[in-house]
């Protein structure tokens, strides 16, 4: 497998009894990418991630992480990846620093390495001055932060975070985003799941959308809105209904038209700006336009068309 692939899955599937949670997923994450794994609740994100980190075995299919095939736990690979599980819970009696020390030892880091790395991480995740407090005294947001620090302790090549900003307030979410950006700057590949398009949009260069276990899109953020027919439409309100306007609009090849009294909706299948042409056609047929508005076409629409409105919480 080429060096530049951090994650590669081949027809990766997972069944829980009769339930197919992940269905023949073919996913590639290039090294140094920041890749968002986006999908509504129950889409199969955590199941996929658990297979990546060796906590679950695939039912069928295979996957490679950092060039190594994964079947269950693989200590060689485990050392090179950092993982933050969904809603991590840590022993309450340990301080943040002690927790990181335990994880550092598990990764086989020397005392000197740990002593260097731990204060750095505490600072990076914004827990400066709180590293000696017990985790039992941490807020939810602070627990997420220590979870992120834990995932970074071994200076991994690949960091996999399962919903790192869930349960955080808007300020906390922005801070997590900034942390992810910092991790990426240091040359680490980041793969993180989220059900929030806005979050993925702000930090990722690549995105994979999963819904009901099936991959619906994988590629760059830029491409997602242009490759997907993003349900762009033009809504026109006329002063009053005019015979002939509907007929004139129906001759336009780039749209299908819906009429409702004096409001006309054109569902576009072009990415061109056709407002001038539409306006001329309406006016030419004797209509007086009170309002013309373009709707849809954004990333949000692209996402909704991939997962269906019912997919969004
Ligand atoms: N241990 C399990 N046993 C049985 N079914 C499970 C188990 N874990 C997950 N599932 C089912 O598999 C499907 C995918 O779940 P998964 O947790 O992977 O989704 P998710 O995308 O992480 O969702 P969320 O955003 O809610 O965390 C769901 O239908 C879920 O009910
Ligand atoms: Mg999950």
Short mmCIF file of C-alpha atoms and ligand atoms in Angstrom, two decimals:
data_model
loop_
_atom_site.label_atom_id
_atom_site.label_comp_id
_atom_site.label_asym_id
_atom_site.label_seq_id
_atom_site.Cartn_x
_atom_site.Cartn_y
_atom_site.Cartn_z
CA UNK A 1 0.00 0.00 0.00
CA UNK A 2 1.33 3.44 -0.82
CA UNK A 3 2.97 5.29 2.07
CA UNK A 4 0.67 8.23 1.68
CA UNK A 5 -2.45 6.41 2.82
CA UNK A 6 -3.17 6.66 6.51
CA UNK A 7 -6.44 4.71 6.38
CA UNK A 8 -7.81 2.43 3.73
CA UNK A 9 -10.88 0.23 4.02
CA UNK A 10 -12.01 -2.37 1.50
CA UNK A 11 -15.67 -3.38 1.48
CA UNK A 12 -15.59 -3.03 5.24
CA UNK A 13 -18.79 -4.31 6.85
CA UNK A 14 -20.03 -4.92 10.36
CA UNK A 15 -23.15 -6.72 11.49
CA UNK A 16 -24.54 -6.71 14.98
CA UNK A 17 -26.78 -9.79 14.77
CA UNK A 18 -29.15 -8.99 11.91
CA UNK A 19 -28.35 -5.30 11.95
CA UNK A 20 -25.97 -4.16 9.28
CA UNK A 21 -24.24 -1.20 10.92
CA UNK A 22 -21.56 -0.66 8.27
CA UNK A 23 -22.14 -1.75 4.71
CA UNK A 24 -19.18 -2.31 2.34
CA UNK A 25 -17.33 0.87 3.16
CA UNK A 26 -14.48 1.83 0.84
CA UNK A 27 -12.72 4.75 2.38
CA UNK A 28 -9.30 6.27 1.83
CA UNK A 29 -7.70 8.87 4.05
CA UNK A 30 -4.43 10.24 2.71
CA UNK A 31 -1.71 11.01 5.15
CA UNK A 32 -1.71 14.56 6.58
CA UNK A 33 -5.35 15.03 5.70
CA UNK A 34 -7.88 16.34 8.14
CA UNK A 35 -10.81 14.17 7.29
CA UNK A 36 -14.29 14.58 8.69
CA UNK A 37 -16.53 11.55 9.08
CA UNK A 38 -19.98 12.98 8.94
CA UNK A 39 -23.31 11.31 9.54
CA UNK A 40 -26.44 11.49 11.67
CA UNK A 41 -26.97 9.43 14.83
CA UNK A 42 -26.74 5.70 14.20
CA UNK A 43 -25.03 6.14 10.82
CA UNK A 44 -22.20 3.74 11.73
CA UNK A 45 -19.43 6.21 12.57
CA UNK A 46 -18.41 4.77 15.94
CA UNK A 47 -18.64 1.22 14.63
CA UNK A 48 -16.28 2.08 11.76
CA UNK A 49 -13.87 3.86 14.09
CA UNK A 50 -13.84 0.93 16.52
CA UNK A 51 -12.85 -1.35 13.65
CA UNK A 52 -10.06 1.07 12.72
CA UNK A 53 -8.59 1.00 16.20
CA UNK A 54 -8.98 -2.74 16.60
CA UNK A 55 -11.77 -2.76 19.18
CA UNK A 56 -14.19 -4.52 16.84
CA UNK A 57 -13.46 -7.06 14.17
CA UNK A 58 -15.02 -6.51 10.75
CA UNK A 59 -17.71 -9.03 9.81
CA UNK A 60 -16.41 -8.94 6.24
CA UNK A 61 -13.96 -6.80 4.32
CA UNK A 62 -10.62 -5.49 5.47
CA UNK A 63 -8.75 -2.37 6.43
CA UNK A 64 -5.23 -1.03 6.64
CA UNK A 65 -4.00 1.61 9.01
CA UNK A 66 -0.64 3.26 8.32
CA UNK A 67 0.14 0.54 5.84
CA UNK A 68 -0.58 -2.36 8.18
CA UNK A 69 -3.52 -4.72 7.86
CA UNK A 70 -5.74 -4.62 10.91
CA UNK A 71 -7.48 -7.70 12.31
CA UNK A 72 -8.43 -6.98 15.88
CA UNK A 73 -5.84 -5.31 18.03
CA UNK A 74 -2.43 -4.76 16.49
CA UNK A 75 0.09 -3.42 19.03
CA UNK A 76 2.48 -2.28 16.29
CA UNK A 77 -0.15 -0.03 14.78
CA UNK A 78 -1.66 0.92 18.12
CA UNK A 79 1.53 2.73 19.10
CA UNK A 80 1.28 5.02 16.11
CA UNK A 81 -2.34 6.01 16.51
CA UNK A 82 -4.06 8.15 19.05
CA UNK A 83 -7.70 7.47 19.75
CA UNK A 84 -10.35 9.29 21.67
CA UNK A 85 -13.48 7.19 22.15
CA UNK A 86 -16.96 8.63 22.05
CA UNK A 87 -17.80 10.25 25.42
CA UNK A 88 -14.60 9.17 27.16
CA UNK A 89 -14.79 8.52 30.89
CA UNK A 90 -11.61 8.32 32.91
CA UNK A 91 -10.86 7.27 36.51
CA UNK A 92 -12.05 10.13 38.70
CA UNK A 93 -9.39 9.74 41.35
CA UNK A 94 -6.51 10.49 38.97
CA UNK A 95 -5.40 14.00 38.16
CA UNK A 96 -5.21 15.01 34.51
CA UNK A 97 -1.42 14.75 34.62
CA UNK A 98 -1.53 11.33 36.28
CA UNK A 99 -3.91 10.08 33.63
CA UNK A 100 -1.60 11.23 30.86
CA UNK A 101 1.30 9.60 32.68
CA UNK A 102 -0.54 6.26 32.80
CA UNK A 103 -1.27 6.48 29.06
CA UNK A 104 2.32 7.53 28.34
CA UNK A 105 3.58 4.46 30.16
CA UNK A 106 1.17 2.27 28.23
CA UNK A 107 2.70 3.65 25.06
CA UNK A 108 6.16 2.73 26.39
CA UNK A 109 7.36 6.32 26.79
CA UNK A 110 10.31 6.93 29.10
CA UNK A 111 9.95 9.06 32.23
CA UNK A 112 11.89 11.88 30.60
CA UNK A 113 9.68 11.77 27.51
CA UNK A 114 6.56 11.84 29.66
CA UNK A 115 7.85 14.70 31.77
CA UNK A 116 8.49 16.72 28.64
CA UNK A 117 5.30 15.86 26.83
CA UNK A 118 2.66 16.10 29.56
CA UNK A 119 2.95 19.83 30.40
CA UNK A 120 3.02 20.59 26.68
CA UNK A 121 -0.24 18.71 26.14
CA UNK A 122 -1.94 20.17 29.20
CA UNK A 123 -1.17 23.57 27.76
CA UNK A 124 -2.26 22.68 24.25
CA UNK A 125 -5.70 21.51 25.36
CA UNK A 126 -6.21 24.56 27.55
CA UNK A 127 -5.96 22.87 30.94
CA UNK A 128 -3.00 24.88 32.18
CA UNK A 129 -3.15 25.25 35.95
CA UNK A 130 -5.68 22.39 36.22
CA UNK A 131 -3.40 19.44 35.42
CA UNK A 132 -3.00 18.55 39.11
CA UNK A 133 -6.75 18.56 39.79
CA UNK A 134 -8.58 15.27 39.95
CA UNK A 135 -10.61 14.33 36.89
CA UNK A 136 -13.62 13.93 39.21
CA UNK A 137 -13.54 17.72 39.53
CA UNK A 138 -13.40 18.35 35.79
CA UNK A 139 -16.36 19.66 33.85
CA UNK A 140 -17.60 17.74 30.81
CA UNK A 141 -15.62 20.02 28.52
CA UNK A 142 -12.46 19.54 30.56
CA UNK A 143 -12.94 15.77 30.34
CA UNK A 144 -13.18 16.03 26.55
CA UNK A 145 -9.96 18.05 26.58
CA UNK A 146 -8.08 15.54 28.67
CA UNK A 147 -9.46 12.90 26.26
CA UNK A 148 -7.91 14.76 23.34
CA UNK A 149 -4.62 15.15 25.24
CA UNK A 150 -4.68 11.41 25.95
CA UNK A 151 -5.07 10.71 22.23
CA UNK A 152 -1.99 12.83 21.50
CA UNK A 153 0.33 11.58 24.25
CA UNK A 154 2.52 9.38 22.06
CA UNK A 155 2.87 11.99 19.32
CA UNK A 156 0.93 9.70 16.98
CA UNK A 157 1.05 9.70 13.18
CA UNK A 158 -2.70 9.34 13.04
CA UNK A 159 -5.28 10.69 15.46
CA UNK A 160 -8.81 9.31 15.44
CA UNK A 161 -11.36 11.24 17.45
CA UNK A 162 -14.94 10.04 17.86
CA UNK A 163 -17.15 13.14 18.17
CA UNK A 164 -14.58 15.29 19.97
CA UNK A 165 -16.89 18.21 20.50
CA UNK A 166 -20.05 16.46 21.60
CA UNK A 167 -21.47 17.88 24.82
CA UNK A 168 -19.45 21.07 24.59
CA UNK A 169 -20.83 24.56 24.59
CA UNK A 170 -20.25 26.76 21.51
CA UNK A 171 -17.05 28.22 22.96
CA UNK A 172 -15.75 24.74 23.78
CA UNK A 173 -16.59 23.63 20.25
CA UNK A 174 -14.58 26.45 18.73
CA UNK A 175 -11.69 25.53 21.00
CA UNK A 176 -11.82 21.89 19.92
CA UNK A 177 -11.79 23.03 16.30
CA UNK A 178 -8.71 25.12 16.97
CA UNK A 179 -7.06 22.19 18.69
CA UNK A 180 -7.72 20.01 15.66
CA UNK A 181 -6.18 22.70 13.48
CA UNK A 182 -3.10 22.74 15.74
CA UNK A 183 -2.77 18.96 15.56
CA UNK A 184 -2.90 19.11 11.78
CA UNK A 185 -0.23 21.81 11.69
CA UNK A 186 2.18 19.44 13.37
CA UNK A 187 1.85 17.10 10.37
CA UNK A 188 -0.44 14.55 11.98
CA UNK A 189 -3.31 12.96 10.07
CA UNK A 190 -6.64 13.58 11.77
CA UNK A 191 -9.79 11.58 11.24
CA UNK A 192 -12.75 12.67 13.32
CA UNK A 193 -16.42 11.95 13.38
CA UNK A 194 -19.14 14.50 13.79
CA UNK A 195 -22.81 14.92 13.09
CA UNK A 196 -22.35 18.65 12.60
CA UNK A 197 -21.73 19.83 9.09
CA UNK A 198 -20.56 23.27 10.23
CA UNK A 199 -17.85 21.77 12.38
CA UNK A 200 -16.54 19.58 9.60
CA UNK A 201 -16.75 22.46 7.15
CA UNK A 202 -14.56 24.65 9.31
CA UNK A 203 -11.64 22.32 9.90
CA UNK A 204 -11.60 19.58 7.30
CA UNK A 205 -10.22 19.45 3.81
CA UNK A 206 -11.87 16.10 3.12
CA UNK A 207 -15.15 14.64 4.18
CA UNK A 208 -16.88 11.29 4.08
CA UNK A 209 -20.62 11.20 4.56
CA UNK A 210 -22.16 8.02 5.91
CA UNK A 211 -25.83 7.27 6.40
CA UNK A 212 -27.40 3.99 7.56
CA UNK A 213 -24.02 2.30 7.23
CA UNK A 214 -23.59 3.29 3.59
CA UNK A 215 -21.03 5.77 2.32
CA UNK A 216 -22.86 8.53 0.48
CA UNK A 217 -19.95 10.74 -0.43
CA UNK A 218 -16.21 10.87 0.02
CA UNK A 219 -14.00 13.60 -1.35
CA UNK A 220 -12.98 17.18 -0.89
CA UNK A 221 -15.25 19.69 0.75
CA UNK A 222 -15.10 21.81 -2.39
CA UNK A 223 -16.41 19.01 -4.55
CA UNK A 224 -19.26 18.02 -2.33
CA UNK A 225 -21.51 20.88 -3.33
CA UNK A 226 -20.67 20.75 -7.01
CA UNK A 227 -20.78 16.96 -7.49
CA UNK A 228 -24.02 16.55 -5.64
CA UNK A 229 -27.12 17.97 -7.23
CA UNK A 230 -27.72 20.44 -4.49
CA UNK A 231 -31.35 21.26 -5.09
CA UNK A 232 -30.85 24.83 -6.19
CA UNK A 233 -34.06 26.57 -7.03
CA UNK A 234 -35.42 29.94 -7.99
CA UNK A 235 -38.64 31.15 -6.42
CA UNK A 236 -40.53 33.86 -8.27
CA UNK A 237 -43.49 35.75 -6.91
CA UNK A 238 -45.62 37.62 -9.45
CA UNK A 239 -47.97 40.51 -8.85
CA UNK A 240 -50.77 38.26 -10.08
CA UNK A 241 -50.97 34.97 -11.98
CA UNK A 242 -50.61 35.48 -15.73
CA UNK A 243 -51.54 32.95 -18.40
CA UNK A 244 -48.49 32.20 -20.44
CA UNK A 245 -45.85 32.63 -17.72
CA UNK A 246 -46.00 28.97 -16.76
CA UNK A 247 -45.80 27.96 -20.42
CA UNK A 248 -42.81 30.28 -20.94
CA UNK A 249 -41.01 28.87 -17.91
CA UNK A 250 -41.74 25.33 -19.01
CA UNK A 251 -39.80 25.88 -22.21
CA UNK A 252 -36.61 26.38 -20.17
CA UNK A 253 -34.49 23.28 -20.50
CA UNK A 254 -32.48 23.75 -17.32
CA UNK A 255 -35.37 23.57 -14.87
CA UNK A 256 -38.60 21.91 -13.89
CA UNK A 257 -41.36 24.25 -12.82
CA UNK A 258 -43.96 24.13 -10.10
CA UNK A 259 -46.71 26.75 -9.90
CA UNK A 260 -48.79 27.76 -6.92
CA UNK A 261 -51.17 30.65 -7.63
CA UNK A 262 -48.75 33.54 -8.24
CA UNK A 263 -45.59 31.78 -6.99
CA UNK A 264 -43.44 29.74 -9.33
CA UNK A 265 -40.60 27.48 -8.22
CA UNK A 266 -37.95 26.43 -10.70
CA UNK A 267 -35.90 23.40 -9.66
CA UNK A 268 -32.62 23.90 -11.44
CA UNK A 269 -30.34 21.31 -12.90
CA UNK A 270 -27.68 23.76 -13.88
CA UNK A 271 -25.06 25.54 -11.82
CA UNK A 272 -25.20 28.66 -14.03
CA UNK A 273 -26.75 31.89 -12.89
CA UNK A 274 -29.95 31.91 -14.94
CA UNK A 275 -31.85 34.68 -13.15
CA UNK A 276 -31.61 37.18 -16.02
CA UNK A 277 -32.90 34.64 -18.52
CA UNK A 278 -35.76 33.66 -16.23
CA UNK A 279 -36.64 37.28 -15.61
CA UNK A 280 -36.78 38.02 -19.36
CA UNK A 281 -39.02 34.99 -19.96
CA UNK A 282 -41.45 36.04 -17.24
CA UNK A 283 -41.56 39.67 -18.34
CA UNK A 284 -41.85 38.63 -21.99
CA UNK A 285 -44.97 36.62 -21.10
CA UNK A 286 -46.48 39.67 -19.39
CA UNK A 287 -45.69 38.83 -15.77
CA UNK A 288 -44.67 41.44 -13.19
CA UNK A 289 -42.05 40.11 -10.78
CA UNK A 290 -42.40 41.21 -7.15
CA UNK A 291 -39.72 38.90 -5.83
CA UNK A 292 -37.15 36.54 -7.23
CA UNK A 293 -34.99 34.52 -4.89
CA UNK A 294 -32.43 31.80 -5.26
CA UNK A 295 -32.52 29.09 -2.63
CA UNK A 296 -30.47 25.99 -1.81
CA UNK A 297 -27.21 25.11 -3.45
CA UNK A 298 -25.18 25.38 -0.27
CA UNK A 299 -23.24 22.70 1.51
CA UNK A 300 -26.09 22.20 3.94
CA UNK A 301 -28.39 21.33 1.03
CA UNK A 302 -25.82 18.98 -0.42
CA UNK A 303 -25.59 17.22 2.92
CA UNK A 304 -29.36 17.02 3.33
CA UNK A 305 -29.74 15.58 -0.13
CA UNK A 306 -27.17 12.90 0.81
CA UNK A 307 -28.73 11.83 4.07
CA UNK A 308 -32.33 12.94 3.58
CA UNK A 309 -34.01 15.46 5.87
CA UNK A 310 -35.17 12.68 8.17
CA UNK A 311 -31.51 11.84 8.79
CA UNK A 312 -30.88 15.09 10.58
CA UNK A 313 -31.52 15.31 14.29
N1 LIG B 1 -22.95 -2.97 20.43
C1 LIG B 1 -23.96 -2.89 19.59
N2 LIG B 1 -24.87 -3.87 19.47
C2 LIG B 1 -25.90 -3.79 18.60
N3 LIG B 1 -26.10 -2.76 17.76
C3 LIG B 1 -25.24 -1.75 17.81
C4 LIG B 1 -24.11 -1.75 18.72
N4 LIG B 1 -23.43 -0.61 18.54
C5 LIG B 1 -24.06 0.08 17.58
N5 LIG B 1 -25.14 -0.61 17.13
C6 LIG B 1 -26.04 -0.20 16.06
O1 LIG B 1 -25.27 0.04 14.89
C7 LIG B 1 -25.72 1.19 14.20
C8 LIG B 1 -24.58 2.18 14.07
O2 LIG B 1 -24.22 2.64 15.36
P1 LIG B 1 -22.96 3.58 15.61
O3 LIG B 1 -22.81 3.70 17.08
O4 LIG B 1 -21.82 3.06 14.84
O5 LIG B 1 -23.48 4.94 14.97
P2 LIG B 1 -22.88 6.42 15.06
O6 LIG B 1 -22.83 6.93 13.67
O7 LIG B 1 -21.63 6.42 15.85
O8 LIG B 1 -24.04 7.20 15.83
P3 LIG B 1 -23.95 8.41 16.92
O9 LIG B 1 -23.86 9.69 16.15
O10 LIG B 1 -25.28 8.30 17.62
O11 LIG B 1 -22.79 8.16 17.82
C9 LIG B 1 -26.91 1.71 14.99
O12 LIG B 1 -28.07 1.22 14.38
C10 LIG B 1 -26.71 1.11 16.35
O13 LIG B 1 -27.95 0.90 17.00
MG1 LIG B 2 -21.06 7.33 17.57
#
